[in-house]
């Protein structure tokens, strides 16, 4: 699990992976607005200090290849009870996509969730993030709703998906 000493690495990998994933399908203005507010040192320090949130890095040998963030209780971005755990962020660096690392990291998330005695893992995924939608579907997640995600001035629809443990 990451701690405050990892702040700079988290800021870097959060910005790089978000940019790689969404730059091509969003305006520069909306991307910058979102990244400046969500991936600032202050915002990520707050999130790291939240006892109901945890960040983890994924390493291949000694190289950092991705990261994820989970939320429980009141740290969840929607009002779900303690039987739910949110996988709020899950990102591989682009050169490590498509090599089955996503599935291996998801197994780690499932084990963490089981250890916390929750019944479901849930997440919000952009309706146009076709790769991630396919990945989660293949790994047992099913759609159970939608919510809005505000990216700068763009109000985007996310599919809410969950996995029963
Ligand atoms: C989502 C993610 C963690 C999955 O990990 P991964 O190990 O790369 O898994 P893949 O993306 O290769 O696997 C998903 C499936 O999507 C398919 N896929 C790849 N590119 C695709 C595309 N452009 N459109 C639709 N499907 C695609 C793959 O072929 C694979 O299916 P297959 O096993 O039948 O071949 C990883 O791709 C990632 O970090 N993506 C960017 C960040 C992101 O979108 N995170 C989720 C935010 S909610």
PDB file of C-alpha atoms and ligand atoms in Angstrom:
ATOM      1  CA  UNK A   1       0.000   0.000   0.000  1.00  0.00           C
ATOM      2  CA  UNK A   2       1.258   3.484  -0.840  1.00  0.00           C
ATOM      3  CA  UNK A   3       1.815   6.217   1.698  1.00  0.00           C
ATOM      4  CA  UNK A   4       2.507   9.927   1.648  1.00  0.00           C
ATOM      5  CA  UNK A   5       6.129   9.313   0.629  1.00  0.00           C
ATOM      6  CA  UNK A   6       4.779   8.012  -2.691  1.00  0.00           C
ATOM      7  CA  UNK A   7       2.964  11.262  -3.472  1.00  0.00           C
ATOM      8  CA  UNK A   8       5.189  12.383  -6.349  1.00  0.00           C
ATOM      9  CA  UNK A   9       5.139   8.967  -7.993  1.00  0.00           C
ATOM     10  CA  UNK A  10       1.347   8.869  -7.700  1.00  0.00           C
ATOM     11  CA  UNK A  11       0.957  12.344  -9.214  1.00  0.00           C
ATOM     12  CA  UNK A  12       3.189  11.320 -12.118  1.00  0.00           C
ATOM     13  CA  UNK A  13       1.592   7.974 -12.919  1.00  0.00           C
ATOM     14  CA  UNK A  14      -1.942   9.340 -12.446  1.00  0.00           C
ATOM     15  CA  UNK A  15      -1.299  12.132 -14.948  1.00  0.00           C
ATOM     16  CA  UNK A  16       0.547   9.998 -17.494  1.00  0.00           C
ATOM     17  CA  UNK A  17      -2.004   7.178 -17.557  1.00  0.00           C
ATOM     18  CA  UNK A  18      -5.054   9.475 -17.576  1.00  0.00           C
ATOM     19  CA  UNK A  19      -3.565  11.479 -20.402  1.00  0.00           C
ATOM     20  CA  UNK A  20      -2.730   8.361 -22.436  1.00  0.00           C
ATOM     21  CA  UNK A  21      -6.171   6.886 -21.909  1.00  0.00           C
ATOM     22  CA  UNK A  22      -8.406   9.901 -22.551  1.00  0.00           C
ATOM     23  CA  UNK A  23      -6.496  12.593 -24.463  1.00  0.00           C
ATOM     24  CA  UNK A  24      -7.563  11.331 -27.896  1.00  0.00           C
ATOM     25  CA  UNK A  25     -11.287  11.448 -27.095  1.00  0.00           C
ATOM     26  CA  UNK A  26     -11.517  14.704 -25.096  1.00  0.00           C
ATOM     27  CA  UNK A  27     -10.697  18.379 -25.592  1.00  0.00           C
ATOM     28  CA  UNK A  28      -7.459  19.741 -24.230  1.00  0.00           C
ATOM     29  CA  UNK A  29      -9.380  22.235 -22.107  1.00  0.00           C
ATOM     30  CA  UNK A  30     -11.503  19.554 -20.413  1.00  0.00           C
ATOM     31  CA  UNK A  31      -8.522  17.261 -19.897  1.00  0.00           C
ATOM     32  CA  UNK A  32      -6.420  19.995 -18.312  1.00  0.00           C
ATOM     33  CA  UNK A  33      -9.262  21.183 -16.082  1.00  0.00           C
ATOM     34  CA  UNK A  34      -9.837  17.664 -14.781  1.00  0.00           C
ATOM     35  CA  UNK A  35      -6.184  16.792 -14.300  1.00  0.00           C
ATOM     36  CA  UNK A  36      -5.379  20.086 -12.562  1.00  0.00           C
ATOM     37  CA  UNK A  37      -8.175  19.610 -10.048  1.00  0.00           C
ATOM     38  CA  UNK A  38      -7.938  15.844  -9.532  1.00  0.00           C
ATOM     39  CA  UNK A  39      -4.223  15.177  -9.734  1.00  0.00           C
ATOM     40  CA  UNK A  40      -2.793  18.094  -7.794  1.00  0.00           C
ATOM     41  CA  UNK A  41      -0.459  17.381  -4.883  1.00  0.00           C
ATOM     42  CA  UNK A  42      -3.015  18.811  -2.465  1.00  0.00           C
ATOM     43  CA  UNK A  43      -5.880  16.683  -3.712  1.00  0.00           C
ATOM     44  CA  UNK A  44      -3.826  13.485  -3.781  1.00  0.00           C
ATOM     45  CA  UNK A  45      -2.372  14.206  -0.336  1.00  0.00           C
ATOM     46  CA  UNK A  46      -5.927  14.434   1.000  1.00  0.00           C
ATOM     47  CA  UNK A  47      -6.815  11.137  -0.676  1.00  0.00           C
ATOM     48  CA  UNK A  48      -3.692   9.417   0.667  1.00  0.00           C
ATOM     49  CA  UNK A  49      -4.542  10.552   4.174  1.00  0.00           C
ATOM     50  CA  UNK A  50      -8.086   9.221   3.972  1.00  0.00           C
ATOM     51  CA  UNK A  51      -8.158   6.041   6.050  1.00  0.00           C
ATOM     52  CA  UNK A  52     -10.900   4.573   3.888  1.00  0.00           C
ATOM     53  CA  UNK A  53      -8.858   4.892   0.674  1.00  0.00           C
ATOM     54  CA  UNK A  54      -5.835   2.861  -0.398  1.00  0.00           C
ATOM     55  CA  UNK A  55      -3.485   3.282  -3.352  1.00  0.00           C
ATOM     56  CA  UNK A  56      -1.324   0.435  -4.655  1.00  0.00           C
ATOM     57  CA  UNK A  57       1.428   0.307  -7.247  1.00  0.00           C
ATOM     58  CA  UNK A  58       1.907  -2.636  -9.607  1.00  0.00           C
ATOM     59  CA  UNK A  59       5.481  -3.643 -10.353  1.00  0.00           C
ATOM     60  CA  UNK A  60       6.964  -5.945 -12.945  1.00  0.00           C
ATOM     61  CA  UNK A  61      10.348  -6.913 -11.537  1.00  0.00           C
ATOM     62  CA  UNK A  62      11.459  -3.478 -10.327  1.00  0.00           C
ATOM     63  CA  UNK A  63       9.552  -1.395 -12.856  1.00  0.00           C
ATOM     64  CA  UNK A  64       6.392   0.444 -11.993  1.00  0.00           C
ATOM     65  CA  UNK A  65       3.758  -0.589 -14.546  1.00  0.00           C
ATOM     66  CA  UNK A  66       0.499   0.707 -13.080  1.00  0.00           C
ATOM     67  CA  UNK A  67      -1.544   1.636 -10.052  1.00  0.00           C
ATOM     68  CA  UNK A  68      -5.008   1.331  -8.563  1.00  0.00           C
ATOM     69  CA  UNK A  69      -7.037   3.025  -5.862  1.00  0.00           C
ATOM     70  CA  UNK A  70      -9.789   1.461  -3.754  1.00  0.00           C
ATOM     71  CA  UNK A  71     -12.357   3.162  -1.512  1.00  0.00           C
ATOM     72  CA  UNK A  72     -14.540   1.757   1.241  1.00  0.00           C
ATOM     73  CA  UNK A  73     -17.188   3.255   3.510  1.00  0.00           C
ATOM     74  CA  UNK A  74     -17.613   6.982   3.089  1.00  0.00           C
ATOM     75  CA  UNK A  75     -14.636   7.348   0.768  1.00  0.00           C
ATOM     76  CA  UNK A  76     -16.728   5.828  -2.045  1.00  0.00           C
ATOM     77  CA  UNK A  77     -17.721   8.340  -4.711  1.00  0.00           C
ATOM     78  CA  UNK A  78     -21.345   7.118  -4.570  1.00  0.00           C
ATOM     79  CA  UNK A  79     -23.429   6.493  -1.513  1.00  0.00           C
ATOM     80  CA  UNK A  80     -23.017   2.721  -1.191  1.00  0.00           C
ATOM     81  CA  UNK A  81     -22.951   0.882   2.109  1.00  0.00           C
ATOM     82  CA  UNK A  82     -20.160  -1.113   3.711  1.00  0.00           C
ATOM     83  CA  UNK A  83     -20.899  -4.211   1.657  1.00  0.00           C
ATOM     84  CA  UNK A  84     -19.379  -2.365  -1.353  1.00  0.00           C
ATOM     85  CA  UNK A  85     -15.793  -1.532  -2.223  1.00  0.00           C
ATOM     86  CA  UNK A  86     -15.087   0.920  -5.046  1.00  0.00           C
ATOM     87  CA  UNK A  87     -12.263   0.417  -7.509  1.00  0.00           C
ATOM     88  CA  UNK A  88     -11.993   4.099  -8.307  1.00  0.00           C
ATOM     89  CA  UNK A  89      -8.851   4.052 -10.434  1.00  0.00           C
ATOM     90  CA  UNK A  90      -7.157   1.228 -12.279  1.00  0.00           C
ATOM     91  CA  UNK A  91      -4.470   2.124 -14.782  1.00  0.00           C
ATOM     92  CA  UNK A  92      -1.591   0.408 -16.524  1.00  0.00           C
ATOM     93  CA  UNK A  93       1.104   2.372 -18.338  1.00  0.00           C
ATOM     94  CA  UNK A  94       0.327   2.046 -22.034  1.00  0.00           C
ATOM     95  CA  UNK A  95       3.317  -0.162 -22.863  1.00  0.00           C
ATOM     96  CA  UNK A  96       2.019  -2.786 -20.401  1.00  0.00           C
ATOM     97  CA  UNK A  97      -1.558  -2.982 -21.651  1.00  0.00           C
ATOM     98  CA  UNK A  98      -2.754  -6.062 -23.500  1.00  0.00           C
ATOM     99  CA  UNK A  99      -0.417  -8.500 -21.713  1.00  0.00           C
ATOM    100  CA  UNK A 100      -2.747  -9.954 -19.117  1.00  0.00           C
ATOM    101  CA  UNK A 101      -1.398  -7.768 -16.302  1.00  0.00           C
ATOM    102  CA  UNK A 102      -4.845  -6.214 -15.845  1.00  0.00           C
ATOM    103  CA  UNK A 103      -6.302  -9.599 -14.928  1.00  0.00           C
ATOM    104  CA  UNK A 104      -3.494 -10.358 -12.475  1.00  0.00           C
ATOM    105  CA  UNK A 105      -3.874  -6.995 -10.753  1.00  0.00           C
ATOM    106  CA  UNK A 106      -7.638  -7.463 -10.599  1.00  0.00           C
ATOM    107  CA  UNK A 107      -7.042 -10.704  -8.699  1.00  0.00           C
ATOM    108  CA  UNK A 108      -5.114  -8.691  -6.117  1.00  0.00           C
ATOM    109  CA  UNK A 109      -8.059  -6.268  -5.845  1.00  0.00           C
ATOM    110  CA  UNK A 110     -10.433  -9.213  -5.335  1.00  0.00           C
ATOM    111  CA  UNK A 111      -8.211 -10.601  -2.565  1.00  0.00           C
ATOM    112  CA  UNK A 112      -8.037  -7.215  -0.851  1.00  0.00           C
ATOM    113  CA  UNK A 113     -11.811  -6.896  -1.085  1.00  0.00           C
ATOM    114  CA  UNK A 114     -12.349 -10.395   0.344  1.00  0.00           C
ATOM    115  CA  UNK A 115     -10.028  -9.475   3.225  1.00  0.00           C
ATOM    116  CA  UNK A 116     -12.276  -6.516   3.971  1.00  0.00           C
ATOM    117  CA  UNK A 117     -15.370  -8.737   3.984  1.00  0.00           C
ATOM    118  CA  UNK A 118     -17.262  -6.793   1.347  1.00  0.00           C
ATOM    119  CA  UNK A 119     -19.774  -8.459  -0.957  1.00  0.00           C
ATOM    120  CA  UNK A 120     -19.219  -6.416  -4.117  1.00  0.00           C
ATOM    121  CA  UNK A 121     -16.546  -4.546  -5.981  1.00  0.00           C
ATOM    122  CA  UNK A 122     -18.007  -1.704  -8.038  1.00  0.00           C
ATOM    123  CA  UNK A 123     -16.651   0.927 -10.392  1.00  0.00           C
ATOM    124  CA  UNK A 124     -17.676   3.623 -12.846  1.00  0.00           C
ATOM    125  CA  UNK A 125     -16.365   3.310 -16.399  1.00  0.00           C
ATOM    126  CA  UNK A 126     -16.919   5.804 -19.227  1.00  0.00           C
ATOM    127  CA  UNK A 127     -19.446   4.574 -21.798  1.00  0.00           C
ATOM    128  CA  UNK A 128     -16.835   5.311 -24.499  1.00  0.00           C
ATOM    129  CA  UNK A 129     -13.962   3.480 -22.808  1.00  0.00           C
ATOM    130  CA  UNK A 130     -14.611   0.383 -24.907  1.00  0.00           C
ATOM    131  CA  UNK A 131     -11.416  -1.402 -23.948  1.00  0.00           C
ATOM    132  CA  UNK A 132     -12.058  -1.150 -20.218  1.00  0.00           C
ATOM    133  CA  UNK A 133     -15.762  -2.064 -20.658  1.00  0.00           C
ATOM    134  CA  UNK A 134     -14.708  -5.217 -22.460  1.00  0.00           C
ATOM    135  CA  UNK A 135     -12.040  -6.003 -19.866  1.00  0.00           C
ATOM    136  CA  UNK A 136     -14.435  -5.694 -16.927  1.00  0.00           C
ATOM    137  CA  UNK A 137     -17.179  -7.646 -18.733  1.00  0.00           C
ATOM    138  CA  UNK A 138     -14.775 -10.502 -19.459  1.00  0.00           C
ATOM    139  CA  UNK A 139     -13.770 -10.522 -15.815  1.00  0.00           C
ATOM    140  CA  UNK A 140     -17.248 -10.980 -14.421  1.00  0.00           C
ATOM    141  CA  UNK A 141     -18.474  -7.409 -13.871  1.00  0.00           C
ATOM    142  CA  UNK A 142     -22.038  -6.594 -14.878  1.00  0.00           C
ATOM    143  CA  UNK A 143     -23.728  -3.248 -15.399  1.00  0.00           C
ATOM    144  CA  UNK A 144     -26.108  -2.149 -12.645  1.00  0.00           C
ATOM    145  CA  UNK A 145     -26.596   1.559 -13.301  1.00  0.00           C
ATOM    146  CA  UNK A 146     -25.099   4.782 -14.570  1.00  0.00           C
ATOM    147  CA  UNK A 147     -23.746   8.003 -13.131  1.00  0.00           C
ATOM    148  CA  UNK A 148     -22.373  11.255 -14.460  1.00  0.00           C
ATOM    149  CA  UNK A 149     -18.696  12.037 -14.449  1.00  0.00           C
ATOM    150  CA  UNK A 150     -17.745  15.666 -14.866  1.00  0.00           C
ATOM    151  CA  UNK A 151     -14.684  16.175 -17.032  1.00  0.00           C
ATOM    152  CA  UNK A 152     -14.060  19.909 -17.168  1.00  0.00           C
ATOM    153  CA  UNK A 153     -17.220  21.187 -18.894  1.00  0.00           C
ATOM    154  CA  UNK A 154     -18.245  17.822 -20.251  1.00  0.00           C
ATOM    155  CA  UNK A 155     -20.869  15.764 -18.444  1.00  0.00           C
ATOM    156  CA  UNK A 156     -20.053  12.164 -19.319  1.00  0.00           C
ATOM    157  CA  UNK A 157     -22.017   8.996 -18.685  1.00  0.00           C
ATOM    158  CA  UNK A 158     -20.254   6.237 -16.774  1.00  0.00           C
ATOM    159  CA  UNK A 159     -21.580   2.688 -16.587  1.00  0.00           C
ATOM    160  CA  UNK A 160     -21.656   1.442 -13.019  1.00  0.00           C
ATOM    161  CA  UNK A 161     -20.439  -2.142 -12.969  1.00  0.00           C
ATOM    162  CA  UNK A 162     -20.120  -4.575 -10.110  1.00  0.00           C
ATOM    163  CA  UNK A 163     -18.628  -7.950  -9.339  1.00  0.00           C
ATOM    164  CA  UNK A 164     -20.177 -10.196  -6.687  1.00  0.00           C
ATOM    165  CA  UNK A 165     -17.580 -11.873  -4.520  1.00  0.00           C
TER     166      UNK A 165
HETATM  167  C1  LIG B   1      -8.299  -1.610 -18.443  1.00  0.00           C
HETATM  168  C2  LIG B   1      -6.928  -2.246 -18.259  1.00  0.00           C
HETATM  169  C3  LIG B   1      -6.482  -2.145 -16.814  1.00  0.00           C
HETATM  170  C4  LIG B   1      -7.055  -3.726 -18.692  1.00  0.00           C
HETATM  171  O1  LIG B   1      -5.830  -4.399 -18.587  1.00  0.00           O
HETATM  172  P1  LIG B   1      -5.120  -5.215 -19.784  1.00  0.00           P
HETATM  173  O2  LIG B   1      -4.262  -6.228 -19.146  1.00  0.00           O
HETATM  174  O3  LIG B   1      -4.479  -4.230 -20.705  1.00  0.00           O
HETATM  175  O4  LIG B   1      -6.293  -5.938 -20.516  1.00  0.00           O
HETATM  176  P2  LIG B   1      -6.739  -5.670 -22.025  1.00  0.00           P
HETATM  177  O5  LIG B   1      -7.130  -4.253 -22.163  1.00  0.00           O
HETATM  178  O6  LIG B   1      -5.706  -6.162 -22.958  1.00  0.00           O
HETATM  179  O7  LIG B   1      -7.957  -6.640 -22.113  1.00  0.00           O
HETATM  180  C5  LIG B   1      -9.248  -6.209 -22.384  1.00  0.00           C
HETATM  181  C6  LIG B   1      -9.818  -6.708 -23.652  1.00  0.00           C
HETATM  182  O8  LIG B   1     -10.048  -5.551 -24.458  1.00  0.00           O
HETATM  183  C7  LIG B   1      -9.647  -5.815 -25.788  1.00  0.00           C
HETATM  184  N1  LIG B   1      -9.292  -4.534 -26.407  1.00  0.00           N
HETATM  185  C8  LIG B   1      -8.070  -4.011 -26.565  1.00  0.00           C
HETATM  186  N2  LIG B   1      -8.183  -2.804 -27.170  1.00  0.00           N
HETATM  187  C9  LIG B   1      -9.482  -2.590 -27.374  1.00  0.00           C
HETATM  188  C10 LIG B   1     -10.230  -1.533 -27.944  1.00  0.00           C
HETATM  189  N3  LIG B   1      -9.630  -0.441 -28.435  1.00  0.00           N
HETATM  190  N4  LIG B   1     -11.590  -1.629 -27.988  1.00  0.00           N
HETATM  191  C11 LIG B   1     -12.225  -2.726 -27.505  1.00  0.00           C
HETATM  192  N5  LIG B   1     -11.557  -3.755 -26.944  1.00  0.00           N
HETATM  193  C12 LIG B   1     -10.207  -3.693 -26.879  1.00  0.00           C
HETATM  194  C13 LIG B   1      -8.510  -6.758 -25.674  1.00  0.00           C
HETATM  195  O9  LIG B   1      -8.391  -7.445 -26.896  1.00  0.00           O
HETATM  196  C14 LIG B   1      -8.965  -7.632 -24.508  1.00  0.00           C
HETATM  197  O10 LIG B   1      -9.846  -8.635 -24.955  1.00  0.00           O
HETATM  198  P3  LIG B   1      -9.326 -10.089 -25.343  1.00  0.00           P
HETATM  199  O11 LIG B   1      -8.758 -10.661 -24.059  1.00  0.00           O
HETATM  200  O12 LIG B   1     -10.560 -10.752 -25.818  1.00  0.00           O
HETATM  201  O13 LIG B   1      -8.275  -9.902 -26.379  1.00  0.00           O
HETATM  202  C15 LIG B   1      -5.852  -1.580 -19.166  1.00  0.00           C
HETATM  203  O14 LIG B   1      -6.165  -1.782 -20.515  1.00  0.00           O
HETATM  204  C16 LIG B   1      -5.678  -0.116 -18.895  1.00  0.00           C
HETATM  205  O15 LIG B   1      -4.917   0.293 -18.038  1.00  0.00           O
HETATM  206  N6  LIG B   1      -6.392   0.729 -19.668  1.00  0.00           N
HETATM  207  C17 LIG B   1      -6.259   2.183 -19.556  1.00  0.00           C
HETATM  208  C18 LIG B   1      -6.848   2.725 -18.276  1.00  0.00           C
HETATM  209  C19 LIG B   1      -8.311   2.470 -18.121  1.00  0.00           C
HETATM  210  O16 LIG B   1      -9.089   2.651 -19.035  1.00  0.00           O
HETATM  211  N7  LIG B   1      -8.651   2.070 -16.905  1.00  0.00           N
HETATM  212  C20 LIG B   1     -10.003   1.819 -16.513  1.00  0.00           C
HETATM  213  C21 LIG B   1     -10.608   3.066 -16.017  1.00  0.00           C
HETATM  214  S1  LIG B   1     -12.235   2.709 -15.402  1.00  0.00           S
END
